[in-house]
Coordinates of C-alpha atoms in Angstrom, one line a residue:
M1 CA 0.0 0.1 0.0
S2 CA 1.5 3.3 -0.9
P3 CA 2.2 5.9 1.8
T4 CA 0.1 8.9 2.2
L5 CA 1.2 12.5 3.7
F6 CA -0.1 11.2 7.1
S7 CA 2.5 8.1 7.0
P8 CA 5.4 8.3 9.3
I9 CA 8.8 8.4 7.7
Q10 CA 12.4 7.2 8.4
L11 CA 15.1 10.2 7.4
G12 CA 18.1 8.6 8.7
P13 CA 18.2 8.2 12.4
L14 CA 15.0 10.5 12.6
A15 CA 11.4 9.0 12.7
L16 CA 9.3 11.5 11.7
P17 CA 5.6 11.2 12.0
N18 CA 4.5 12.7 8.7
R19 CA 5.5 13.6 5.2
I20 CA 3.8 16.9 5.4
F21 CA 7.1 19.0 5.4
M22 CA 7.5 22.7 5.8
A23 CA 9.3 24.4 3.2
P24 CA 12.3 27.1 3.7
L25 CA 10.6 30.4 3.6
T26 CA 12.4 33.5 3.9
R27 CA 10.6 36.3 6.4
C28 CA 12.9 38.9 7.0
R29 CA 12.3 39.1 10.5
A30 CA 15.5 38.4 12.0
S31 CA 17.2 41.3 14.6
D32 CA 20.1 43.2 14.1
G33 CA 23.2 41.0 13.6
H34 CA 21.0 38.8 11.8
V35 CA 20.0 37.2 14.9
P36 CA 17.1 35.0 15.5
N37 CA 14.8 36.1 18.3
D38 CA 11.7 35.2 20.4
L39 CA 9.2 36.1 17.6
N40 CA 11.0 33.5 15.4
A41 CA 11.2 30.8 18.1
E42 CA 7.3 31.4 18.6
Y43 CA 6.7 31.0 14.7
Y44 CA 8.6 27.8 14.3
A45 CA 7.0 26.2 17.5
Q46 CA 3.7 27.0 16.2
R47 CA 4.2 24.7 13.1
A48 CA 6.2 22.0 14.9
T49 CA 3.5 19.5 13.9
A50 CA 5.1 19.4 10.5
G51 CA 7.1 15.9 9.7
L52 CA 10.0 18.1 9.3
M53 CA 10.5 21.8 9.3
I54 CA 13.2 23.2 7.0
S55 CA 14.5 26.8 8.3
E56 CA 14.4 29.8 6.4
A57 CA 17.7 30.4 4.3
T58 CA 20.5 31.2 6.6
S59 CA 23.9 32.7 5.8
V60 CA 27.0 30.9 6.7
S61 CA 29.2 34.2 5.9
P62 CA 29.3 37.9 6.3
G63 CA 29.5 38.0 2.6
G64 CA 26.6 35.6 1.9
Y65 CA 23.4 38.1 2.5
G66 CA 21.5 39.6 0.0
Y67 CA 18.3 40.7 1.6
P68 CA 17.3 42.6 4.8
A69 CA 16.8 40.9 8.2
T70 CA 17.6 37.4 7.2
P71 CA 19.4 35.3 9.7
G72 CA 23.0 33.9 10.0
I73 CA 24.8 31.0 11.2
H74 CA 28.4 32.3 11.5
T75 CA 28.4 34.1 14.8
E76 CA 27.8 33.1 18.5
E77 CA 24.9 35.5 19.0
Q78 CA 23.2 33.8 15.7
M79 CA 23.8 30.5 17.1
Q80 CA 22.4 31.3 20.6
G81 CA 19.6 32.9 18.8
W82 CA 18.7 29.5 16.6
R83 CA 19.3 27.3 19.8
K84 CA 16.2 29.6 21.1
V85 CA 14.3 28.4 18.1
T86 CA 15.4 24.8 18.4
S87 CA 14.4 24.5 22.1
A88 CA 10.8 26.0 21.4
V89 CA 10.4 23.3 18.2
H90 CA 11.7 20.3 20.5
A91 CA 9.3 21.7 23.3
A92 CA 6.7 21.2 21.1
G93 CA 7.6 18.0 19.8
G94 CA 9.1 19.0 16.6
H95 CA 11.9 18.4 14.2
I96 CA 13.7 21.2 12.3
F97 CA 16.8 21.4 9.8
L98 CA 18.5 24.6 9.2
Q99 CA 19.0 25.7 5.4
L100 CA 23.0 26.7 4.8
W101 CA 22.7 29.7 2.4
H102 CA 25.6 31.6 0.7
V103 CA 23.7 34.0 -1.9
G104 CA 26.5 34.5 -4.3
R105 CA 25.8 37.0 -6.8
I106 CA 22.5 38.0 -5.6
S107 CA 23.5 40.7 -3.4
H108 CA 24.6 44.2 -3.5
P109 CA 27.5 46.2 -1.9
V110 CA 25.3 47.3 0.4
F111 CA 25.2 44.1 2.3
Q112 CA 29.0 43.4 1.8
R113 CA 31.8 44.3 4.0
D114 CA 33.5 47.6 3.1
G115 CA 31.0 48.2 -0.1
A116 CA 32.8 45.4 -2.1
L117 CA 31.3 43.3 -4.7
P118 CA 29.3 40.2 -4.3
V119 CA 31.1 37.0 -5.3
A120 CA 30.1 34.4 -7.8
P121 CA 31.8 31.9 -9.9
S122 CA 32.1 34.3 -12.9
D123 CA 31.3 38.0 -13.4
V124 CA 27.9 37.6 -15.0
K125 CA 25.3 40.3 -13.7
P126 CA 21.8 38.9 -13.0
K127 CA 19.1 40.6 -14.5
G128 CA 16.7 42.6 -12.3
Q129 CA 16.8 44.6 -9.0
V130 CA 17.4 44.0 -5.4
F131 CA 15.8 45.4 -2.4
T132 CA 18.6 47.1 -0.3
G133 CA 16.3 47.7 2.6
T134 CA 15.4 51.3 1.6
A135 CA 14.9 51.3 -2.1
M136 CA 15.1 48.8 -5.3
E137 CA 18.5 49.0 -7.0
E138 CA 20.0 47.0 -10.2
Y139 CA 22.1 44.1 -9.3
V140 CA 25.8 44.8 -10.1
T141 CA 28.3 42.5 -11.9
P142 CA 29.7 40.2 -9.0
R143 CA 33.5 39.5 -8.9
A144 CA 34.7 36.0 -9.9
L145 CA 35.9 33.9 -7.2
E146 CA 39.8 32.8 -7.4
T147 CA 40.1 29.3 -7.3
S148 CA 42.4 29.7 -4.3
E149 CA 39.4 31.2 -2.7
I150 CA 37.2 28.5 -3.0
P151 CA 38.5 26.3 0.2
G152 CA 37.3 29.3 2.2
I153 CA 34.0 29.1 0.8
I154 CA 33.7 25.4 1.7
G155 CA 35.2 26.3 5.1
E156 CA 32.3 28.7 5.6
Y157 CA 29.8 26.0 5.2
V158 CA 31.7 24.1 7.5
H159 CA 31.8 26.4 10.3
G160 CA 27.8 27.4 10.0
A161 CA 27.1 23.5 9.9
T162 CA 29.3 23.2 13.1
L163 CA 27.1 26.3 14.6
A164 CA 24.2 24.6 13.7
K165 CA 25.1 21.8 15.6
E166 CA 25.8 23.6 18.6
A167 CA 22.4 25.1 18.3
G168 CA 20.7 22.1 18.5
F169 CA 19.2 21.3 14.9
D170 CA 18.6 17.8 14.2
G171 CA 20.1 18.2 10.8
V172 CA 21.0 20.6 7.8
E173 CA 20.0 21.3 4.5
I174 CA 22.4 22.7 1.9
H175 CA 20.8 25.3 -0.3
N176 CA 21.8 24.4 -3.8
A177 CA 18.8 25.7 -5.6
N178 CA 17.0 29.0 -6.6
G179 CA 19.8 30.8 -8.1
Y180 CA 22.5 31.2 -5.1
L181 CA 25.9 30.6 -5.0
L182 CA 26.0 26.9 -5.2
D183 CA 23.5 26.7 -8.1
Q184 CA 25.4 29.3 -9.9
F185 CA 28.4 27.1 -10.1
L186 CA 26.3 24.1 -11.0
R187 CA 24.6 26.1 -14.1
D188 CA 26.6 26.9 -17.1
G189 CA 24.4 29.6 -17.6
T190 CA 26.3 31.7 -14.7
N191 CA 29.2 29.4 -14.8
R192 CA 32.0 30.6 -17.4
R193 CA 34.7 29.3 -15.6
T194 CA 37.7 27.6 -17.4
D195 CA 39.4 25.9 -14.0
S196 CA 38.6 22.6 -12.4
Y197 CA 35.4 24.4 -11.2
G198 CA 33.8 25.3 -14.7
G199 CA 33.5 23.7 -18.3
S200 CA 32.1 20.1 -17.9
A201 CA 29.0 19.0 -16.0
A202 CA 31.4 17.3 -13.6
N203 CA 33.7 20.3 -13.1
R204 CA 30.5 22.3 -12.2
S205 CA 29.3 19.8 -9.7
R206 CA 32.6 19.9 -8.2
L207 CA 32.1 22.6 -5.7
T208 CA 28.1 21.2 -4.7
L209 CA 30.2 17.6 -3.9
E210 CA 32.9 19.5 -1.8
V211 CA 30.8 21.4 0.1
T212 CA 28.3 18.2 0.7
E213 CA 31.5 16.0 1.9
A214 CA 32.4 18.9 4.2
V215 CA 29.1 19.2 5.9
A216 CA 28.8 15.5 6.0
G217 CA 32.0 15.5 7.9
V218 CA 30.2 17.7 10.6
W219 CA 26.6 16.0 10.9
G220 CA 26.8 12.4 9.4
A221 CA 25.5 12.3 6.1
D222 CA 22.1 10.8 7.2
R223 CA 21.5 14.4 8.9
V224 CA 22.2 16.3 5.8
G225 CA 19.9 17.0 2.8
I226 CA 20.4 18.9 -0.1
R227 CA 17.9 21.3 -2.3
F228 CA 17.9 21.6 -6.1
S229 CA 15.5 23.6 -8.5
P230 CA 16.3 22.0 -11.7
A231 CA 13.7 23.6 -13.7
G232 CA 13.8 26.9 -12.0
V233 CA 14.5 30.6 -13.7
F234 CA 14.3 32.5 -10.4
N235 CA 17.2 35.0 -9.8
D236 CA 17.9 34.9 -13.8
M237 CA 19.1 31.1 -13.9
N238 CA 19.5 28.9 -16.6
D239 CA 21.2 25.7 -18.0
S240 CA 21.9 24.6 -21.3
N241 CA 21.2 21.1 -20.4
P242 CA 19.3 20.3 -17.2
M243 CA 18.9 16.9 -17.3
E244 CA 22.8 16.2 -17.9
T245 CA 23.5 18.7 -15.0
F246 CA 21.2 17.3 -12.7
G247 CA 21.4 14.0 -13.4
H248 CA 25.2 13.8 -13.1
V249 CA 25.1 15.6 -9.7
L250 CA 22.6 13.5 -8.2
R251 CA 24.7 10.6 -9.4
E252 CA 27.7 11.6 -7.9
L253 CA 25.7 12.5 -4.5
N254 CA 24.5 8.8 -3.9
R255 CA 27.8 7.9 -2.5
F256 CA 27.2 10.3 0.7
G257 CA 24.0 8.4 1.8
L258 CA 22.2 11.7 2.4
A259 CA 18.8 12.0 4.4
Y260 CA 17.1 13.2 1.0
A261 CA 17.4 15.4 -2.1
H262 CA 14.9 18.1 -2.0
I263 CA 13.9 18.6 -5.5
T264 CA 11.6 21.5 -6.6
Q265 CA 8.8 20.8 -9.5
V266 CA 8.3 23.4 -11.8
T267 CA 5.0 25.8 -11.2
A268 CA 2.9 27.6 -13.2
Q269 CA 4.7 30.6 -11.7
D270 CA 8.1 29.2 -13.1
I271 CA 6.8 28.5 -16.4
A272 CA 5.0 32.2 -16.8
H273 CA 8.4 33.4 -16.2
G274 CA 10.2 31.0 -19.0
A275 CA 10.8 28.0 -17.2
V276 CA 9.9 24.8 -19.2
E277 CA 8.4 21.3 -17.9
G278 CA 10.1 18.0 -18.0
V279 CA 13.1 18.5 -15.6
G280 CA 12.1 17.7 -11.8
P281 CA 11.9 15.0 -9.6
R282 CA 9.6 12.9 -11.4
E283 CA 12.5 12.6 -14.3
L284 CA 15.5 12.9 -12.1
K285 CA 14.4 10.1 -9.9
P286 CA 16.2 7.3 -11.8
F287 CA 19.3 9.1 -11.1
W288 CA 18.6 9.3 -7.1
N289 CA 19.0 6.2 -4.7
G290 CA 17.5 7.9 -1.6
N291 CA 14.4 10.0 -0.4
I292 CA 13.0 12.8 -2.5
V293 CA 11.6 15.5 -1.0
S294 CA 9.5 17.6 -3.1
A295 CA 7.8 21.3 -3.0
G296 CA 6.5 23.4 -5.6
G297 CA 2.5 24.4 -5.7
F298 CA 1.2 21.1 -4.1
T299 CA -2.0 20.5 -2.5
L300 CA -3.1 17.8 -0.3
A301 CA -4.5 15.8 -2.9
S302 CA -1.4 16.3 -5.7
G303 CA 1.0 15.9 -2.6
N304 CA -0.7 12.0 -2.0
Q305 CA -0.8 11.4 -5.8
A306 CA 3.0 12.0 -6.1
L307 CA 3.7 9.7 -3.1
A308 CA 1.4 7.2 -4.6
E309 CA 3.1 7.5 -7.7
G310 CA 6.3 6.8 -6.2
W311 CA 8.4 9.7 -7.3
A312 CA 8.4 11.7 -4.0
D313 CA 8.9 10.3 -0.2
A314 CA 7.6 13.8 1.3
I315 CA 6.4 16.8 0.1
A316 CA 7.3 20.4 1.3
F317 CA 4.5 23.1 1.6
G318 CA 5.6 26.8 1.7
V319 CA 2.8 29.2 1.4
P320 CA 0.0 27.2 3.1
F321 CA 2.3 26.8 5.9
I322 CA 2.8 30.5 6.2
A323 CA -1.2 30.7 7.1
N324 CA -1.8 27.6 8.6
P325 CA 0.5 26.8 11.5
D326 CA -1.8 23.9 12.0
L327 CA -1.5 22.7 8.4
P328 CA -1.5 18.7 9.2
E329 CA -4.3 18.8 11.2
R330 CA -6.4 20.9 8.7
F331 CA -5.2 18.4 6.2
R332 CA -6.4 15.4 8.0
R333 CA -9.7 17.0 8.7
N334 CA -10.1 18.5 5.2
A335 CA -10.9 21.7 7.1
P336 CA -10.7 25.1 5.1
L337 CA -7.5 26.8 5.3
N338 CA -6.6 30.3 6.0
T339 CA -6.1 32.9 3.4
P340 CA -2.4 33.9 3.5
E341 CA -1.3 37.8 3.9
E342 CA 0.8 38.5 1.0
S343 CA 1.9 42.0 2.1
A344 CA 3.2 40.7 5.5
F345 CA 5.2 37.6 3.6
Y346 CA 8.8 39.8 4.2
G347 CA 9.6 41.5 7.0
G348 CA 7.4 43.1 9.5
T349 CA 5.8 42.4 12.9
E350 CA 3.6 39.6 14.4
K351 CA 0.7 40.4 11.7
G352 CA 1.0 38.0 9.2
Y353 CA 3.7 35.6 10.9
T354 CA 2.4 34.2 14.5
D355 CA -1.2 35.7 14.3
Y356 CA -2.7 33.4 12.1
P357 CA -5.6 31.4 13.9
F358 CA -5.4 27.6 14.8
L359 CA -8.6 25.3 14.2
D360 CA -8.9 24.9 17.8

């Protein structure tokens, strides 16, 4: 009999009560110094009935920010802030992974020390604008990382993973999606390098594999997940042969025995911005031996269908969890869902963050 969203699942050493995961959701409500706070702890604790929560993207480096009031995991104060969150989640019976993040070129000198340029695999300027905290400004052309700097980038992920462990998380997810630094290295639309980190799919996968091996060395591979958006065009991303690129990296990642691969499916919004169907968790499953978590506009019905068809093992819900802290129970009862307040998605106070009603 096929599992449903309400079936338990074993992820490495973690016995999780359901397959309704909370997707990583940037909410821009960290305190000064990119430190998580009591309000963040309340928000996550409210949603602790998710089988697993994946935290909002969290920078491993002072140079890894590209948005205001997003949290970090590279200082002692940030670690202590996150400890408040994990303590609240565990007291509520939940499980939570920290998503490790570096935005790469999707930044601006205002976010960088001494107004430096953001870094990237190559000096390819992204289209579009960035909100700097006061205004929308054009992205800048990033500085291409020197080969000699790459071990330092890997070291930042290791440091973040180490602090995440000290903060009490149950594991970590490596953010290798949505046009941020590791995704920029992986895809040939943004990686024009001619060294050992550019050119072939094997070379473009190198940094992903090295970061994964290093982070698994901190946590144990069975407490590490990794996220990909193979059809995504967000942040001006593209690849000339995504099946080859993502098939290769997934096949190589099999040797680690990770907790899961989090592979997003293309959504109608993606397609409206130029994405094409045909490369997602269903198509990439033959390359991957482990658990697949998928996200991207799922409903209760389509999530159960994906599990029944066997190309996903758990489903991560984003916007539904913003507006419905008790989403698993609402699904279980087929109860109506709260309407999300989109104007409060990014930044602000408890309004549109911790004030959504529960069923009971």
